Amino acid sequence: MKIVNILGGLGNQMFQYAFAVALQAKHPSEKIKIDSSGFKGYPLHNGFELKRIFDIELPEASIKEQMSLFYPLRNYRMWQIGNKVLPHRASTVYEPEDMHYVPELLLNTDSAYYLGYWQTEKYFRDIRPQILDVFTFPPFPLTSKNNEIVGLLQTKNVVSVHVRRGDYVNIGNTQSICTLEYYHQGIKKMKETVSPEQFLIFSDDIGWCRENLAAAFGDVPCIYVDWNKGSESFCDIQLMSLCKHNIIANSSFSWWGAWLNQNPDKVVIAPSRWMNNGGWVDIIPSDWVTIQV
């Protein structure tokens, strides 16, 4: 048996679940399960979203199964403390601190509990059609404003722009990466390479975007998507994935919007640096365009 821990925002949950699906593909006769117990008391984001959005199939590990491979950390506070102070168990596979790709982890034949984020497509790139099927979004409600945007995306060459501010503004590991200059360069490059007919802007700080990005868009029309809130926030990823091209932030949220984009000619622009403490060298797919930051 193999168990994959699920914790974090939706983008992180999707990376972890994709890793679990890749494990199942490598070990079809073995039980692969997930552990989402850390979401009990979890104060961030929108909690465990995978089941609600995608109706995932991999089963939850029981507490007995968890205890055989990891520690019974049954809520977020226990997970925070225990993950720091408890000694590593031989049956637990920990992601490298620099987050680099380790292909051998998928080939492990032992029972194991996997603890990490696994933020690189290299773990599941060879089963892309299966991952696309797993992360199929539900249709928008007929009354949803998003349906108006879908109609636009079907007829025009639209570029998405994701700006993450919020907690990123004050966290040292994420500051000074996706700066205003990064977005100005990215928008300029898109204008030169794909001649966009429309920009679609997604952000947790739409006011900042209106104030600082309008000049860069110039005479290309833009729409600020400011209506998908709370439990409906995932609709932003859904809309990003339907755009022809994408400018992403150093965020797993827009990473998935771009990765799920099935336009064969898509151009994806990403920052050359993902975090300030190094690592994450495998998170940007080789066919995406990076801007030096």
XYZ file of C-alpha atoms in Angstrom:
293
model
C 0.000 0.000 0.000
C 1.025 3.567 -0.720
C -0.554 6.660 0.841
C -0.130 10.236 -0.420
C -0.686 13.132 1.961
C -2.948 15.897 0.637
C -2.662 19.369 2.153
C -2.532 22.980 0.986
C -4.444 25.128 -1.467
C -6.173 23.718 -4.522
C -3.086 23.910 -6.754
C -1.016 21.963 -4.226
C -3.803 19.427 -3.789
C -3.839 18.877 -7.546
C -0.064 18.275 -7.647
C -0.297 15.766 -4.805
C -3.242 13.945 -6.310
C -1.590 13.834 -9.747
C 1.427 12.249 -8.046
C -0.880 9.656 -6.463
C -2.445 8.898 -9.849
C 1.065 8.487 -11.302
C 1.884 6.025 -8.509
C -1.243 4.055 -9.359
C -0.207 3.961 -13.011
C 3.214 2.602 -12.055
C 1.783 0.080 -9.577
C -1.602 -0.966 -11.012
C -2.005 -3.974 -8.733
C -1.216 -2.074 -5.513
C -3.567 -0.063 -3.311
C -2.882 3.672 -3.640
C -4.770 5.866 -1.173
C -4.767 9.483 -0.021
C -4.774 11.082 3.434
C -6.617 14.386 3.786
C -7.017 14.254 7.581
C -4.745 17.311 7.974
C -7.607 19.497 6.718
C -9.423 19.134 10.024
C -8.947 22.567 11.574
C -7.121 23.844 8.473
C -7.518 27.668 8.469
C -6.201 28.467 4.990
C -7.716 28.667 1.523
C -10.943 26.687 1.029
C -10.071 23.402 2.708
C -10.101 20.063 0.912
C -11.563 20.779 -2.529
C -10.659 17.857 -4.767
C -13.693 15.702 -4.000
C -16.164 18.561 -4.341
C -14.751 19.830 -7.632
C -13.470 16.741 -9.435
C -15.209 13.844 -7.647
C -11.885 12.050 -7.293
C -11.711 8.280 -7.068
C -8.641 7.296 -5.020
C -9.908 6.238 -1.553
C -9.015 7.730 1.816
C -6.632 5.725 3.984
C -8.049 4.611 7.313
C -6.344 5.677 10.536
C -5.052 2.121 10.949
C -3.510 2.233 7.480
C -1.974 5.642 8.169
C -0.484 4.485 11.454
C 1.233 1.570 9.751
C 3.301 3.986 7.638
C 3.205 7.428 9.281
C 2.079 9.124 12.502
C -1.632 9.507 13.375
C -1.714 13.288 12.975
C -5.475 13.699 12.837
C -5.803 17.452 12.405
C -3.862 20.415 11.049
C -2.412 21.556 14.378
C -1.083 18.068 15.142
C 0.314 17.912 11.616
C 2.103 21.278 12.022
C 3.801 20.234 15.248
C 4.372 16.550 14.559
C 5.876 17.097 11.145
C 8.574 19.273 12.736
C 9.449 17.393 15.902
C 8.767 13.713 15.260
C 11.654 11.619 13.889
C 11.470 10.410 10.321
C 10.049 6.944 9.852
C 11.627 4.562 7.386
C 8.217 3.974 5.794
C 7.711 7.680 5.063
C 9.032 9.179 1.809
C 9.842 12.864 2.228
C 10.158 15.243 -0.688
C 13.671 16.725 -1.082
C 13.996 20.167 0.503
C 14.843 21.754 -2.854
C 11.735 20.127 -4.418
C 13.672 18.572 -7.315
C 12.348 15.659 -9.352
C 13.312 12.181 -8.116
C 12.119 9.589 -10.664
C 12.994 6.680 -8.383
C 10.168 7.672 -6.029
C 7.576 6.436 -8.508
C 9.362 3.112 -8.837
C 9.497 2.373 -5.107
C 8.096 -1.127 -4.539
C 7.776 -0.822 -0.751
C 4.691 0.274 1.149
C 5.151 3.962 1.894
C 3.577 7.221 3.026
C 4.482 10.127 0.697
C 4.817 13.548 2.299
C 5.447 16.513 -0.001
C 4.007 18.641 -2.777
C 5.625 16.974 -5.848
C 5.401 20.190 -7.884
C 6.660 19.106 -11.277
C 4.920 17.636 -14.287
C 7.808 15.190 -14.649
C 6.020 12.832 -12.269
C 2.917 12.643 -14.461
C 3.801 14.055 -17.881
C 3.717 10.610 -19.506
C 0.102 10.108 -18.372
C -1.091 13.597 -19.349
C -4.352 12.353 -20.963
C -5.263 10.575 -17.738
C -4.517 13.662 -15.617
C -6.582 15.830 -17.968
C -9.450 13.388 -17.523
C -9.089 13.403 -13.734
C -9.114 17.206 -13.575
C -12.188 17.743 -15.728
C -14.136 20.683 -14.348
C -17.915 20.572 -13.935
C -19.922 22.777 -16.306
C -20.709 26.265 -15.153
C -24.288 26.826 -13.937
C -26.484 28.291 -16.654
C -26.812 31.533 -14.700
C -23.055 31.886 -14.164
C -21.332 34.991 -15.529
C -18.487 32.651 -16.487
C -20.555 31.352 -19.403
C -20.279 34.774 -21.062
C -16.498 34.474 -20.832
C -16.551 30.932 -22.244
C -18.336 32.251 -25.309
C -15.606 34.873 -25.721
C -12.846 32.288 -25.306
C -14.321 30.142 -28.057
C -14.151 32.931 -30.622
C -11.168 35.120 -29.713
C -7.433 34.833 -29.132
C -7.395 35.456 -25.378
C -4.406 35.579 -23.023
C -4.888 35.031 -19.298
C -2.835 36.996 -16.766
C -2.672 35.809 -13.156
C -1.408 38.141 -10.433
C -1.065 36.744 -6.935
C -0.550 39.265 -4.188
C -2.256 38.752 -0.816
C 0.070 36.722 1.424
C 2.800 36.748 -1.247
C 3.437 40.479 -0.718
C 4.789 39.964 2.809
C 6.378 36.503 2.601
C 10.138 36.828 2.061
C 10.303 33.663 -0.022
C 7.877 35.040 -2.622
C 8.639 38.774 -2.680
C 10.201 40.539 -5.680
C 9.592 37.710 -8.161
C 6.448 38.476 -10.158
C 6.988 42.211 -10.074
C 5.248 44.866 -12.131
C 8.206 44.707 -14.523
C 7.673 40.949 -14.939
C 4.073 41.512 -16.013
C 4.971 44.406 -18.319
C 7.573 42.215 -20.040
C 5.195 39.257 -20.244
C 2.371 41.314 -21.740
C 4.785 42.910 -24.225
C 6.093 39.493 -25.282
C 2.575 38.165 -25.781
C 1.706 41.159 -27.943
C 4.765 40.498 -30.088
C 4.302 36.728 -30.435
C 0.582 35.851 -30.402
C -1.231 39.151 -31.180
C -3.886 38.800 -28.468
C -7.384 40.113 -29.111
C -8.220 40.177 -25.402
C -6.591 39.876 -22.004
C -8.327 38.165 -19.106
C -6.976 39.194 -15.680
C -7.256 37.048 -12.551
C -6.044 38.177 -9.140
C -6.695 38.361 -5.424
C -6.046 42.104 -5.792
C -7.950 43.282 -8.847
C -7.681 46.904 -7.704
C -3.871 46.732 -7.945
C -4.147 45.229 -11.414
C -6.497 47.933 -12.669
C -4.164 50.617 -11.382
C -0.859 49.139 -12.556
C -1.445 47.035 -15.676
C -3.799 49.136 -17.808
C -0.943 50.975 -19.545
C 0.714 47.689 -20.540
C -2.486 46.366 -22.154
C -2.721 49.512 -24.271
C -5.466 49.285 -26.865
C -6.032 45.527 -26.374
C -9.334 45.045 -24.511
C -9.160 43.428 -21.085
C -11.618 41.934 -18.631
C -10.918 41.799 -14.905
C -12.444 38.588 -13.544
C -13.499 39.606 -10.037
C -16.587 37.497 -9.358
C -15.298 33.980 -8.563
C -14.952 34.091 -4.792
C -14.612 31.609 -1.919
C -15.688 28.099 -2.854
C -16.097 29.220 -6.474
C -12.484 30.421 -6.783
C -11.579 27.276 -8.722
C -13.588 28.675 -11.648
C -10.637 31.010 -12.295
C -8.407 27.990 -13.018
C -11.139 26.643 -15.266
C -11.296 29.882 -17.262
C -7.487 30.146 -17.454
C -7.350 26.647 -18.924
C -9.729 27.708 -21.710
C -7.625 30.713 -22.764
C -5.352 30.346 -25.796
C -2.235 31.511 -23.911
C -1.239 32.202 -20.312
C 0.940 34.502 -18.220
C 1.248 32.886 -14.805
C 2.443 33.901 -11.366
C 4.776 31.815 -9.215
C 1.669 30.069 -7.968
C 0.434 26.511 -8.371
C -3.035 28.013 -8.945
C -2.187 29.540 -12.317
C 0.383 26.806 -13.056
C -2.532 24.394 -13.314
C -4.566 26.836 -15.363
C -1.754 26.878 -17.924
C -0.954 23.151 -17.749
C -4.593 22.170 -18.318
C -4.735 24.484 -21.348
C -5.079 22.095 -24.308
C -4.318 24.580 -27.071
C -1.530 22.799 -29.023
C 0.008 26.160 -29.959
C -0.203 27.758 -26.528
C 2.468 30.110 -25.253
C 2.909 30.076 -21.488
C 5.039 32.736 -19.804
C 6.398 32.050 -16.317
C 8.988 33.626 -14.003
C 12.488 32.162 -14.191
C 12.604 31.937 -10.380
C 9.789 30.304 -8.428
C 10.884 31.045 -4.853
C 13.680 33.125 -3.338
C 15.295 30.292 -1.406
C 16.201 28.331 -4.531
C 14.831 24.931 -5.440
C 11.759 24.317 -7.569
C 14.070 23.930 -10.572
C 11.765 21.334 -12.159
C 8.442 23.121 -11.794
C 8.468 24.982 -15.136
C 7.880 22.690 -18.156
C 10.626 22.895 -20.747
C 8.316 24.234 -23.466
C 7.166 27.249 -21.433
C 8.794 30.659 -21.868
C 10.522 32.158 -18.850
C 11.223 35.801 -18.083
C 14.310 36.524 -16.004
C 13.375 37.798 -12.562
